[in-house]
Coordinates of C-alpha atoms and ligand atoms in Angstrom, one line a residue:
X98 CA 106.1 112.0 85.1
X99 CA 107.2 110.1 82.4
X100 CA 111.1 108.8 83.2
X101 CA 112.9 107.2 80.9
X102 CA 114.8 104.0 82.7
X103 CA 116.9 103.3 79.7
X104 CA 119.2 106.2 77.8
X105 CA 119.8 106.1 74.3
X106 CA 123.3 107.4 73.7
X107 CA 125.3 108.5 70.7
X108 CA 127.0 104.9 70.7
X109 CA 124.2 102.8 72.0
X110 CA 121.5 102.2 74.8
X111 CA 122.6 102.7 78.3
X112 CA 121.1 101.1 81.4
X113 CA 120.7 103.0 85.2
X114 CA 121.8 101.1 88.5
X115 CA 120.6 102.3 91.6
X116 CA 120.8 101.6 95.1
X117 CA 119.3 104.2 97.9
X118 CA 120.7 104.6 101.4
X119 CA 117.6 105.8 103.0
X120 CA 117.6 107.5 106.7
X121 CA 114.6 107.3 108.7
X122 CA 114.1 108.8 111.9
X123 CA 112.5 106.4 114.8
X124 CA 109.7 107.4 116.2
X125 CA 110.3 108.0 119.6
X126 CA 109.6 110.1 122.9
X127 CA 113.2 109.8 123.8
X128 CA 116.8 109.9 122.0
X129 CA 118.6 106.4 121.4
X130 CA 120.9 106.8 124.3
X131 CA 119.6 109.7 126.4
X132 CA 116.5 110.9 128.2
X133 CA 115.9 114.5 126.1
X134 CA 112.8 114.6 123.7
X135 CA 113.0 114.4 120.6
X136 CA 109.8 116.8 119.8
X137 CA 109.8 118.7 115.8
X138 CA 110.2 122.3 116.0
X139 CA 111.2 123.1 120.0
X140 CA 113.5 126.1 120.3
X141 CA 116.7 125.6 119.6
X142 CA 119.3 123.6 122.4
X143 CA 116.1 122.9 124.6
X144 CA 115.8 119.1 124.5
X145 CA 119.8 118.7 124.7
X146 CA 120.8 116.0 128.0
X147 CA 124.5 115.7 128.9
X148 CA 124.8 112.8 126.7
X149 CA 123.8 114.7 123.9
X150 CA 126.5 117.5 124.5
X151 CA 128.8 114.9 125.4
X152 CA 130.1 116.1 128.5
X153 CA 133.0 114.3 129.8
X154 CA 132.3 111.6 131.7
X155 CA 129.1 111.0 130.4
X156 CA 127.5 107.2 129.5
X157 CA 124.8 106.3 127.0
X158 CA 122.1 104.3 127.5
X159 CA 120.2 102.1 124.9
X160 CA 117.3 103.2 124.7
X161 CA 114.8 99.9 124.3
X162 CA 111.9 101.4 122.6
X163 CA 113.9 102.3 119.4
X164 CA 115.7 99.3 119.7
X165 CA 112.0 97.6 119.1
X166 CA 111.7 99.9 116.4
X167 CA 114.6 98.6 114.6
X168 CA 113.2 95.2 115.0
X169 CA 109.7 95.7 114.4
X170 CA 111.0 97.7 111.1
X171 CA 113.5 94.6 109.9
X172 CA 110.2 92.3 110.6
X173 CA 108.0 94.9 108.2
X174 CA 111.0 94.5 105.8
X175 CA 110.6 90.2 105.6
X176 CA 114.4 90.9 106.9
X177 CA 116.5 88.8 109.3
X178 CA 117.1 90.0 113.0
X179 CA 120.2 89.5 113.9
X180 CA 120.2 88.4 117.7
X181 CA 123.5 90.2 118.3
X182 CA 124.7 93.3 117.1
X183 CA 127.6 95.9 117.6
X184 CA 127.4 99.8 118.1
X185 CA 130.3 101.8 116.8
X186 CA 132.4 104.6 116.6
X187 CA 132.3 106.5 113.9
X188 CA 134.8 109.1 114.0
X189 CA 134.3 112.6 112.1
X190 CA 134.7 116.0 113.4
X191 CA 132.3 118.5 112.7
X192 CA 130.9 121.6 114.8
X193 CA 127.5 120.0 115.2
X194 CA 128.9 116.6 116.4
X195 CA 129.7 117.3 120.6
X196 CA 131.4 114.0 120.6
X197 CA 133.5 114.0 117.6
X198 CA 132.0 110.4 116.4
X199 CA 128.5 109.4 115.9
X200 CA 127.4 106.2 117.4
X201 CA 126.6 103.7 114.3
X202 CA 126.2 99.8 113.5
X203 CA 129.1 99.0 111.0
X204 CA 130.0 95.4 110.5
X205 CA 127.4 93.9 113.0
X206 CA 124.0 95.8 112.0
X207 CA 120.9 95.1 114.4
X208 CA 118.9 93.8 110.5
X209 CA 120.0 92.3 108.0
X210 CA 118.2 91.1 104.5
X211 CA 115.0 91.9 103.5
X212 CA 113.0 92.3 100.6
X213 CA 110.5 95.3 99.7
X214 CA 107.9 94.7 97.0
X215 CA 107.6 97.5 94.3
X216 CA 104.4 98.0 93.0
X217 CA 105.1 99.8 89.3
X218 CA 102.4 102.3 88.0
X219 CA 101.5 99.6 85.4
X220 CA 100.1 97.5 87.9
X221 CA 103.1 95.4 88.0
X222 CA 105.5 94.4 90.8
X223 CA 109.4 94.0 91.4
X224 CA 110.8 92.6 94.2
X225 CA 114.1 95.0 95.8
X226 CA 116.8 93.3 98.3
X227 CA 117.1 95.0 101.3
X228 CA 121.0 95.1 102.4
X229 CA 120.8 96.2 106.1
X230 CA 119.0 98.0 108.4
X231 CA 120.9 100.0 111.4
X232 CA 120.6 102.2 114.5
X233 CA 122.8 105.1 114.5
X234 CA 122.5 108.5 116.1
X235 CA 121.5 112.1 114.0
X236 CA 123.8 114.5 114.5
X237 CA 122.9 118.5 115.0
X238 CA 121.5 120.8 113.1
X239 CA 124.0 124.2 111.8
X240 CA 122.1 127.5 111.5
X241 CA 123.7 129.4 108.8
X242 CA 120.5 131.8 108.1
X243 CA 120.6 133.4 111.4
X244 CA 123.1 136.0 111.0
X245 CA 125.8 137.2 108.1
X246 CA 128.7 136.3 109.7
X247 CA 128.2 134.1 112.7
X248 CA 126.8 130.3 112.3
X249 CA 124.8 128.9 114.7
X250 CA 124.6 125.1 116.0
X251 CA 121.3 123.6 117.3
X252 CA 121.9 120.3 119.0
X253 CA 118.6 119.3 119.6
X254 CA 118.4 116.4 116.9
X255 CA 122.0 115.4 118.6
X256 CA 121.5 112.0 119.2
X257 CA 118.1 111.4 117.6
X258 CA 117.5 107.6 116.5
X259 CA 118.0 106.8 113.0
X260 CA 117.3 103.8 111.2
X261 CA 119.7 103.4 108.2
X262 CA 117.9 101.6 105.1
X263 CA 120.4 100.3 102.6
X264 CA 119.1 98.6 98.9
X265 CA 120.9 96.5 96.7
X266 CA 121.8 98.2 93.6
X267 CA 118.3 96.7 92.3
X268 CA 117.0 100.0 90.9
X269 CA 117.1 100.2 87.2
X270 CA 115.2 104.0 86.9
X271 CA 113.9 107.0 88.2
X272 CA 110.2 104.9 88.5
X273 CA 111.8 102.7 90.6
X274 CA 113.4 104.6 93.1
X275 CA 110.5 106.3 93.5
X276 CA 108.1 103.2 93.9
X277 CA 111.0 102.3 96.1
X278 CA 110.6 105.5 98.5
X279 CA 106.7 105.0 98.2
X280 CA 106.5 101.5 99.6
X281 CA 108.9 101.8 102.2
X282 CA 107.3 104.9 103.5
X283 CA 104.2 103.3 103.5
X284 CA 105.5 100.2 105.4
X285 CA 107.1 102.4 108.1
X286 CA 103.6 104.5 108.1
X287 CA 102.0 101.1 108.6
X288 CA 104.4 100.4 111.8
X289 CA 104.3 103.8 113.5
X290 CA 107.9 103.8 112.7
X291 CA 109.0 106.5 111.1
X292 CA 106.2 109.3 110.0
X293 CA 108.0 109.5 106.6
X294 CA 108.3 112.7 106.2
X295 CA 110.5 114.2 104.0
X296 CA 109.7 117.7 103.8
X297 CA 110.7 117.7 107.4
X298 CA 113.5 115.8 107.2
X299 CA 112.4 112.9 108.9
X300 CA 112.8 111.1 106.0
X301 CA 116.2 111.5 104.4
X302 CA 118.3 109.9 101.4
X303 CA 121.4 109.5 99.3
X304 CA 121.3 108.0 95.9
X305 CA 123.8 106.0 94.4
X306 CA 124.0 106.1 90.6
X307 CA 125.8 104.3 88.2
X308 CA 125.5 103.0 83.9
X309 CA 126.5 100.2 82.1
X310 CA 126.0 99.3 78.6
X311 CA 122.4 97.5 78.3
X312 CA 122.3 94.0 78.6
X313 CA 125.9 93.4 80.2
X314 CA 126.1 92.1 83.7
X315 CA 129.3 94.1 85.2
X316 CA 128.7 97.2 87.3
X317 CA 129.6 100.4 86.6
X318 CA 131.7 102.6 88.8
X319 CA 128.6 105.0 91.0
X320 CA 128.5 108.2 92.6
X321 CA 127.0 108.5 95.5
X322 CA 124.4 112.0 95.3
X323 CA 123.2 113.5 98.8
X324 CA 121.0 116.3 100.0
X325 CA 118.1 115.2 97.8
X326 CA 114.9 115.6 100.0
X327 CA 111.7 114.5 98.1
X328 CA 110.8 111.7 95.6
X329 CA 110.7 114.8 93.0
X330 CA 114.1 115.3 93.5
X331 CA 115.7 111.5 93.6
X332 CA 113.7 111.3 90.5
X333 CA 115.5 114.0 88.9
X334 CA 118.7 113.4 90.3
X335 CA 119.3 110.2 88.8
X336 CA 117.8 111.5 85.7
X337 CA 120.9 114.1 85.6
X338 CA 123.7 112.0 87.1
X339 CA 123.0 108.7 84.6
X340 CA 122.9 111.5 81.6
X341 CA 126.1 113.1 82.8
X342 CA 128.1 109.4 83.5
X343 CA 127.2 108.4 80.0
X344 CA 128.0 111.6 78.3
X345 CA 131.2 111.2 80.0
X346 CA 131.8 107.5 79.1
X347 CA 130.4 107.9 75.5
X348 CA 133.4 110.8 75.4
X349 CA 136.0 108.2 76.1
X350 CA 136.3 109.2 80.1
X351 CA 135.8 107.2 82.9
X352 CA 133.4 108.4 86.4
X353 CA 135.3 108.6 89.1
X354 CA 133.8 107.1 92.6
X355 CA 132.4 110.2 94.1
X356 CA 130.2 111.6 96.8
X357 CA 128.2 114.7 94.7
X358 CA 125.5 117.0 96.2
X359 CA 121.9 117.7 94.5
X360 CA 121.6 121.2 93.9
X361 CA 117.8 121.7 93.4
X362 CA 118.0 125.5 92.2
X363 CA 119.9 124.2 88.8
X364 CA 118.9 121.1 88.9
X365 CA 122.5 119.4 88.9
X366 CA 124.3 117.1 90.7
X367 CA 128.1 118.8 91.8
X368 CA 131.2 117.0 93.2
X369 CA 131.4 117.3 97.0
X370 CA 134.3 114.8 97.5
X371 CA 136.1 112.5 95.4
X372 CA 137.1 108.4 96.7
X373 CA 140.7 110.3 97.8
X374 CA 139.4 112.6 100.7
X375 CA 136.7 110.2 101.2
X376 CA 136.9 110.2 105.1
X377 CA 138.4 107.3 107.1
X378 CA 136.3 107.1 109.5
X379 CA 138.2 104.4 111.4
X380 CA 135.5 102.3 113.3
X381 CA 135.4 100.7 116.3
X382 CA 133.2 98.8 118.6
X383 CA 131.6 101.6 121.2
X384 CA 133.7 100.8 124.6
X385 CA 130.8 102.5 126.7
X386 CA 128.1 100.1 125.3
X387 CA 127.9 96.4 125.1
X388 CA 126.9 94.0 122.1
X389 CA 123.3 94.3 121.8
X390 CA 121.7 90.6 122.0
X391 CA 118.2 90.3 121.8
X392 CA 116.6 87.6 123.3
X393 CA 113.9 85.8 120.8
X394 CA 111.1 86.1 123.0
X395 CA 112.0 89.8 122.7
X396 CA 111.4 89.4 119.2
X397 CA 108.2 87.2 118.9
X398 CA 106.3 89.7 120.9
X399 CA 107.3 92.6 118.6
X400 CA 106.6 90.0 115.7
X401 CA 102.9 89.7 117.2
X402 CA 102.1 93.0 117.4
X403 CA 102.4 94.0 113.7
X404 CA 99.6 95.2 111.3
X405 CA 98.5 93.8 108.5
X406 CA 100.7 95.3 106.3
X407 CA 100.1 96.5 102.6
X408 CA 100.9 93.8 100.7
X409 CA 99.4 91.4 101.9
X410 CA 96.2 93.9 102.6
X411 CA 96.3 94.4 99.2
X412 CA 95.8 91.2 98.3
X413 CA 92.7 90.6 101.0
X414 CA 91.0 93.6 98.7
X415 CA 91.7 91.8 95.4
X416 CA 90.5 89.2 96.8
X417 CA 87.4 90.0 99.1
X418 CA 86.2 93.4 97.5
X419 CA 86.8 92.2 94.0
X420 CA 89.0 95.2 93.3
X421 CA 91.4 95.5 90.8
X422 CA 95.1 95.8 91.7
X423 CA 95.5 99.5 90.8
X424 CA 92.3 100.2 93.0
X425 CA 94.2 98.0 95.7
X426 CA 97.0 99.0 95.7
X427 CA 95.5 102.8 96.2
X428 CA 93.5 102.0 98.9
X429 CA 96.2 100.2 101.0
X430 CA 99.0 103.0 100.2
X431 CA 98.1 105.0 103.4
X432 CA 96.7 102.6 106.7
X433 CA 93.8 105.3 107.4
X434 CA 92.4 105.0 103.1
X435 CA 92.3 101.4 103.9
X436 CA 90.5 101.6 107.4
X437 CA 88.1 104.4 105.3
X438 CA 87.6 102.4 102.4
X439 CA 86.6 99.2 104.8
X440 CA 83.8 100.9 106.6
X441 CA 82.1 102.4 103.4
X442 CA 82.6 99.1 101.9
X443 CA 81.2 97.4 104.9
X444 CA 77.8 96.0 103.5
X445 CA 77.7 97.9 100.2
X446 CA 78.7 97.1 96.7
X447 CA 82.8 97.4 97.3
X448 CA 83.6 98.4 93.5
X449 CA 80.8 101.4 94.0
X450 CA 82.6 102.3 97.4
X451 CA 85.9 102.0 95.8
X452 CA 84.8 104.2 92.9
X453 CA 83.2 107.1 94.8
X454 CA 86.2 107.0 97.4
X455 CA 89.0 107.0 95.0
X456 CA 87.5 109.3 91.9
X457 CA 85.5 111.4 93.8
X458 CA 86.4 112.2 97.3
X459 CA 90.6 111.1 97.0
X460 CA 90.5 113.2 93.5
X461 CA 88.7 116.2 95.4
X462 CA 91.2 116.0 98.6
X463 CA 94.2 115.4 96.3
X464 CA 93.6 119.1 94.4
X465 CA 94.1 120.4 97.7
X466 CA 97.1 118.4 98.6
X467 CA 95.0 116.7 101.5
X468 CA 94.3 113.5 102.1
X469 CA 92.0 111.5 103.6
X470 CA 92.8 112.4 107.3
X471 CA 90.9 116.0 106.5
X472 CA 88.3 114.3 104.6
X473 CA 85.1 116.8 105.5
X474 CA 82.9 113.6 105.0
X475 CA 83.5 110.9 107.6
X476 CA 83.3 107.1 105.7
X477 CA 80.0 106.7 107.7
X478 CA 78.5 109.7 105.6
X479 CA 79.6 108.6 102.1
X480 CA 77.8 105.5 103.0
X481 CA 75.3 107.6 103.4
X482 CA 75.4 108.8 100.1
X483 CA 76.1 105.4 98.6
X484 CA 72.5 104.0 100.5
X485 CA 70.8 106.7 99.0
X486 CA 71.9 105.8 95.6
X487 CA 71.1 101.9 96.3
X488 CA 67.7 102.4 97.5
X489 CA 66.9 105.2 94.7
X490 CA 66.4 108.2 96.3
X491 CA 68.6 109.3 93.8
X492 CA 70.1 108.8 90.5
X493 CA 74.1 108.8 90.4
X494 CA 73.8 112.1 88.7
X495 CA 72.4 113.7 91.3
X496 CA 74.7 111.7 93.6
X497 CA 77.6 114.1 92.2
X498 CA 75.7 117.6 93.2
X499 CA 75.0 116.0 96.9
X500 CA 78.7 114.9 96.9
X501 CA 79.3 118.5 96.0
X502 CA 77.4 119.8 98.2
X503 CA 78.7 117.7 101.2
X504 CA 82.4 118.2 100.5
X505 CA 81.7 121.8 101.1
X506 CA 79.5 121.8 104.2
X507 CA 80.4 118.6 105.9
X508 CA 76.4 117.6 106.2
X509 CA 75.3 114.5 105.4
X510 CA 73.3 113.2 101.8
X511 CA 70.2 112.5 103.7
X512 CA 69.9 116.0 104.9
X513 CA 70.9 117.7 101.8
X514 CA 68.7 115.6 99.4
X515 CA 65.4 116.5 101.9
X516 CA 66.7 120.0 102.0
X517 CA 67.0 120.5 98.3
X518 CA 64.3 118.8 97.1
X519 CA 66.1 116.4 95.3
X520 CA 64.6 113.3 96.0
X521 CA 64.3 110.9 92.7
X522 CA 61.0 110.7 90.7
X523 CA 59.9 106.8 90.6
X524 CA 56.2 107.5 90.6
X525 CA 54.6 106.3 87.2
X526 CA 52.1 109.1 86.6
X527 CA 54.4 111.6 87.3
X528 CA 57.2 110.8 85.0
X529 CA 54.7 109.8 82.2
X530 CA 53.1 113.2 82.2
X531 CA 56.6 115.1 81.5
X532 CA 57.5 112.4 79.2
X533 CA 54.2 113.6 77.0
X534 CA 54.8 116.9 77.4
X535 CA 58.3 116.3 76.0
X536 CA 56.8 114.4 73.2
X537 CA 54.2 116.9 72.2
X538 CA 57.1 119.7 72.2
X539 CA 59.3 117.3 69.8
X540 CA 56.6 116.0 67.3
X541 CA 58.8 116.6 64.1
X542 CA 61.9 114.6 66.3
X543 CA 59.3 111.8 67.2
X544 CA 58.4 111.6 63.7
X545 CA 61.9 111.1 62.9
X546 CA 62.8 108.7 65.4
X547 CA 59.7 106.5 64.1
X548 CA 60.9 107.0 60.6
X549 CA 63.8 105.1 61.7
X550 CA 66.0 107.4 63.4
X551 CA 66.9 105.9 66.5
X552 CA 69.8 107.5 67.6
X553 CA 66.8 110.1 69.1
X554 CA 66.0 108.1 71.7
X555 CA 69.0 109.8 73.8
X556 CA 67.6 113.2 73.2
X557 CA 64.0 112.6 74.3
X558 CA 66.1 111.3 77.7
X559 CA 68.0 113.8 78.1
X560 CA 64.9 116.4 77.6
X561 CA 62.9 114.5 80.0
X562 CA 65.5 114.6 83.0
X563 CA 66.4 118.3 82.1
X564 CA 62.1 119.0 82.4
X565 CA 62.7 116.8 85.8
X566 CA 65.6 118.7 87.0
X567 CA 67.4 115.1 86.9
X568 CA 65.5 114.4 89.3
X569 CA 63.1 111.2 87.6
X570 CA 64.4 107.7 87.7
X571 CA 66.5 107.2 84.8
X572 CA 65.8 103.6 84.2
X573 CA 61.7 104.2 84.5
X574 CA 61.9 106.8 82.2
X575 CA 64.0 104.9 79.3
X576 CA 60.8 102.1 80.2
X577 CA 57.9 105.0 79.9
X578 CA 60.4 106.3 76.5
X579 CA 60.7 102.8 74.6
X580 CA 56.5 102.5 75.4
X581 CA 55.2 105.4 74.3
X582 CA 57.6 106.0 71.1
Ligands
LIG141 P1 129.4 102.5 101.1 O1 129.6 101.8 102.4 O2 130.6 103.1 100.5 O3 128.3 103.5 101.2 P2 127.8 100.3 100.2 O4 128.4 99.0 99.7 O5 127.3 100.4 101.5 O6 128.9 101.4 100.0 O7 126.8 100.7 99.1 C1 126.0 101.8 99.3 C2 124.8 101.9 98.4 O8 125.3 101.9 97.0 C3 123.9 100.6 98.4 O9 122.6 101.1 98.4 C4 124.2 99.9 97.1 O10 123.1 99.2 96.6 C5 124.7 101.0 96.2 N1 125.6 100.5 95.2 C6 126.7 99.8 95.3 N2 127.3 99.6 94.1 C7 126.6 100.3 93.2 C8 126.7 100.5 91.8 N3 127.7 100.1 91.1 N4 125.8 101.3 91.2 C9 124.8 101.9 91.9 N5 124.6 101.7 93.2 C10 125.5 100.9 93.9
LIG142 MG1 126.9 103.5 102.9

């Protein structure tokens, strides 16, 4: 989509600031202070322990696997670990919240700055702070679909593990908030963090929006817009919310600090709460749980078992494969494209691998909205094809019909190309006698082309690999061509 980052107004150009507050849920077995599972799609108030329903008298426990999370996550992020940090009590009531306060990390957060690299559709890259990064719980989950009168309350994502992603107001458009979302969900892919799903809801965010005249250096006063739930949608948000705060302020007006809700059906952002009933939520340190210190051998060994990560992956391809960076930076987006791409690559020409992987088999998978884990042909098998290719057993252009051919029945080149016959014509005799026969059928075109008219030569081709079904070496018979013309 083509987004516009800077708005022309009636009294002059207008600039977006942006910072995202991104929720991520850690992957996990267990909750972050109890023992339930935290398994998608189990009936409803199944995977709910006494913690989770708060029932008096009940302790939580940290659990230490999300707690690695968190760190491995700040580590991915280039961000600080703080050694000691604070859970706290964050006191609302709502009917889906047994406790009446959710655990969080307020003025002590388990991470604090980081840096995420943005890699722009143009090739280029921006570099986004990171603010903080913190553990809090996910509250339940109201039913209001279930029955016209009656809500009901599932409390089986009570007490999930979140991470909490804040940016600096570093975003300047729609473009980047999106490349924002891309790369972090890619890093947290990369760390078996957070599966980065957003369609689920395992990957949730609120976008704060403000204007300010281009080119001056004050902020403007943002609103903060929730319930948006795919990069589609943060896209368009901001694109409504900066047009509506600059409309306002060209009127004279001034925004108000705000919490609005993204309503997808029109399109439109709405006010939910102004800065008055903002809620005070009135924090305090967690009596039941004790500052969380980490020790830094706890860290070094998460630190060791990270992954190459994309950025620097991407580089390694630049840099080994000859790739360019939009190939690059394709490849690495998703950990299992990059493994795929590796093994084709792996003794073949790496731009030809890159090629046929991205254009062909990526472009094919994307129509469906697939990619590459339901890839019908396995990495080994489009090396297959790509051997075939190298060695001529057949052109390029046949290449395509195989690659057809095995994107529907999963079998590999070698046995399509014996089973079809379509095995490349590099035998001498054979080529010359259909390039004659072309030439006998064209004798006032080859008394053209002799009488100077060379731009033939393509059609005396393209007749001689349509009499050989494509099948005869395309180089031999430009060679045979330029001879006997
Ligand atoms: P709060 O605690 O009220 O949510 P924060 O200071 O934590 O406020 O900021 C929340 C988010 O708002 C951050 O992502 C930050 O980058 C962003 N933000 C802060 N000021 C602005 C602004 N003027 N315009 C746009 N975004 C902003
Ligand atoms: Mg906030």
């Amino acid at each position: 989509m083509t987004t516009q980052a800077v708005i022309e107004g009636r009294t002059g150009s207008w600039e977006m600031v942006i910072g995202l507050e991104v929720h991520a849920q850690v992957i996990s077995e267990s909750k972050l202070f109890s023992g339930a599972s935290t398994r998608f799609g189990a009936e409803p108030n199944t995977q709910v322990s006494l913690v989770d329903a708060a029932m008096p008298g009940m302790l939580p426990v940290i659990n230490r696997y999300c707690v690695e999370q968190a760190v491995k996550t700040g580590l991915g992020l280039n961000a600080k670990i703080n050694r000691r940090s604070v859970f706290d009590r964050k006191n609302y009531f709502y009917a889906d919240l047994p406790q009446g306060y959710q655990i969080s990390q307020y003025s002590q957060p388990i991470v604090g700055e980081g840096t995420i690299i943005l890699d722009m559709p143009d090739g280029s890259t921006r570099e986004v702070g990171i603010t903080r990064l913190h553990l809090e719980q996910d509250a339940g989950k109201s039913l209001h679909d279930q029955d016209p009168k009656r809500s009901f309350i599932d409390l089986n994502r009570t007490g999930v593990a979140l991470m909490e992603v804040v940016s600096e107001p570093d975003l300047r458009g729609p473009e980047d908030a999106a490349a924002y979302l891309r790369k972090l969900r890619s890093i947290l892919r990369y760390l078996g963090t957070c599966d980065g799903n957003m369609e689920e809801g395992s990957m949730r965010c609120d976008v704060n929006v403000s204007v300010r005249p281009l080119g001056t250096t004050e902020f403007g006063t943002r609103a903060e817009v929730k319930n948006v739930n795919s990069i589609r949608a943060v896209q368009l948000a901001i694109e409504f919310e900066a047009a509506r705060q600059v409309e306002i302020l060209e009127d004279g007006g001034s925004i108000v600090q705000e919490t609005r809700l993204w309503d997808p059906g029109k399109g439109a952002t709405r006010s939910m709460r102004g800065k008055e009933e903002a809620h005070d939520y009135r924090y305090f340190p967690d009596p039941d749980l004790l500052p969380l210190d980490l020790e830094v051998d706890f860290i070094e060994t998460i630190r060791a078992t990270l992954p190459e990560l994309p950025d620097p992956k991407k580089l390694r391809f630049i840099e080994n494969y000859g790739l360019s960076v939009y190939d690059a930076g394709v490849l690495v987006a998703e950990a299992s494209r990059a493994d795929f791409y590796e093994r084709v690559a792996e003794g073949r020409d790496p731009k030809q691998a890159a090629n046929w992987l991205i254009t062909e088999l990526l472009g094919a998978l994307n129509k469906g909205g697939h990619d590459i884990q339901d890839s019908p042909i396995s990495a080994d098998q489009l090396g297959g094809l790509l051997d075939l290719m190298a060695d001529d057993t057949i052109s390029g252009r046949i290449a395509k019909d195989v690659f057809a051919e095995m994107l529907e029945t999963g079998k590999d080149a070698g046995t399509i190309v014996e089973e079809k016959g379509l095995k490349q014509v590099t035998d001498t005799g054979a080529i010359e006698s259909v390039v004659d026969e072309v030439l006998a059928n064209n004798a006032d075109k080859v008394e053209q082309y002799r009488g100077g008219k060379d731009k033939l030569f393509g059609f005396f081709v393209g007749q001689v690999m349509k009499a050989s079904q494509g099948k005869a070496n395309p180089a031999m018979v430009n060679d045979i061509l330029k001879k006997k013309l």
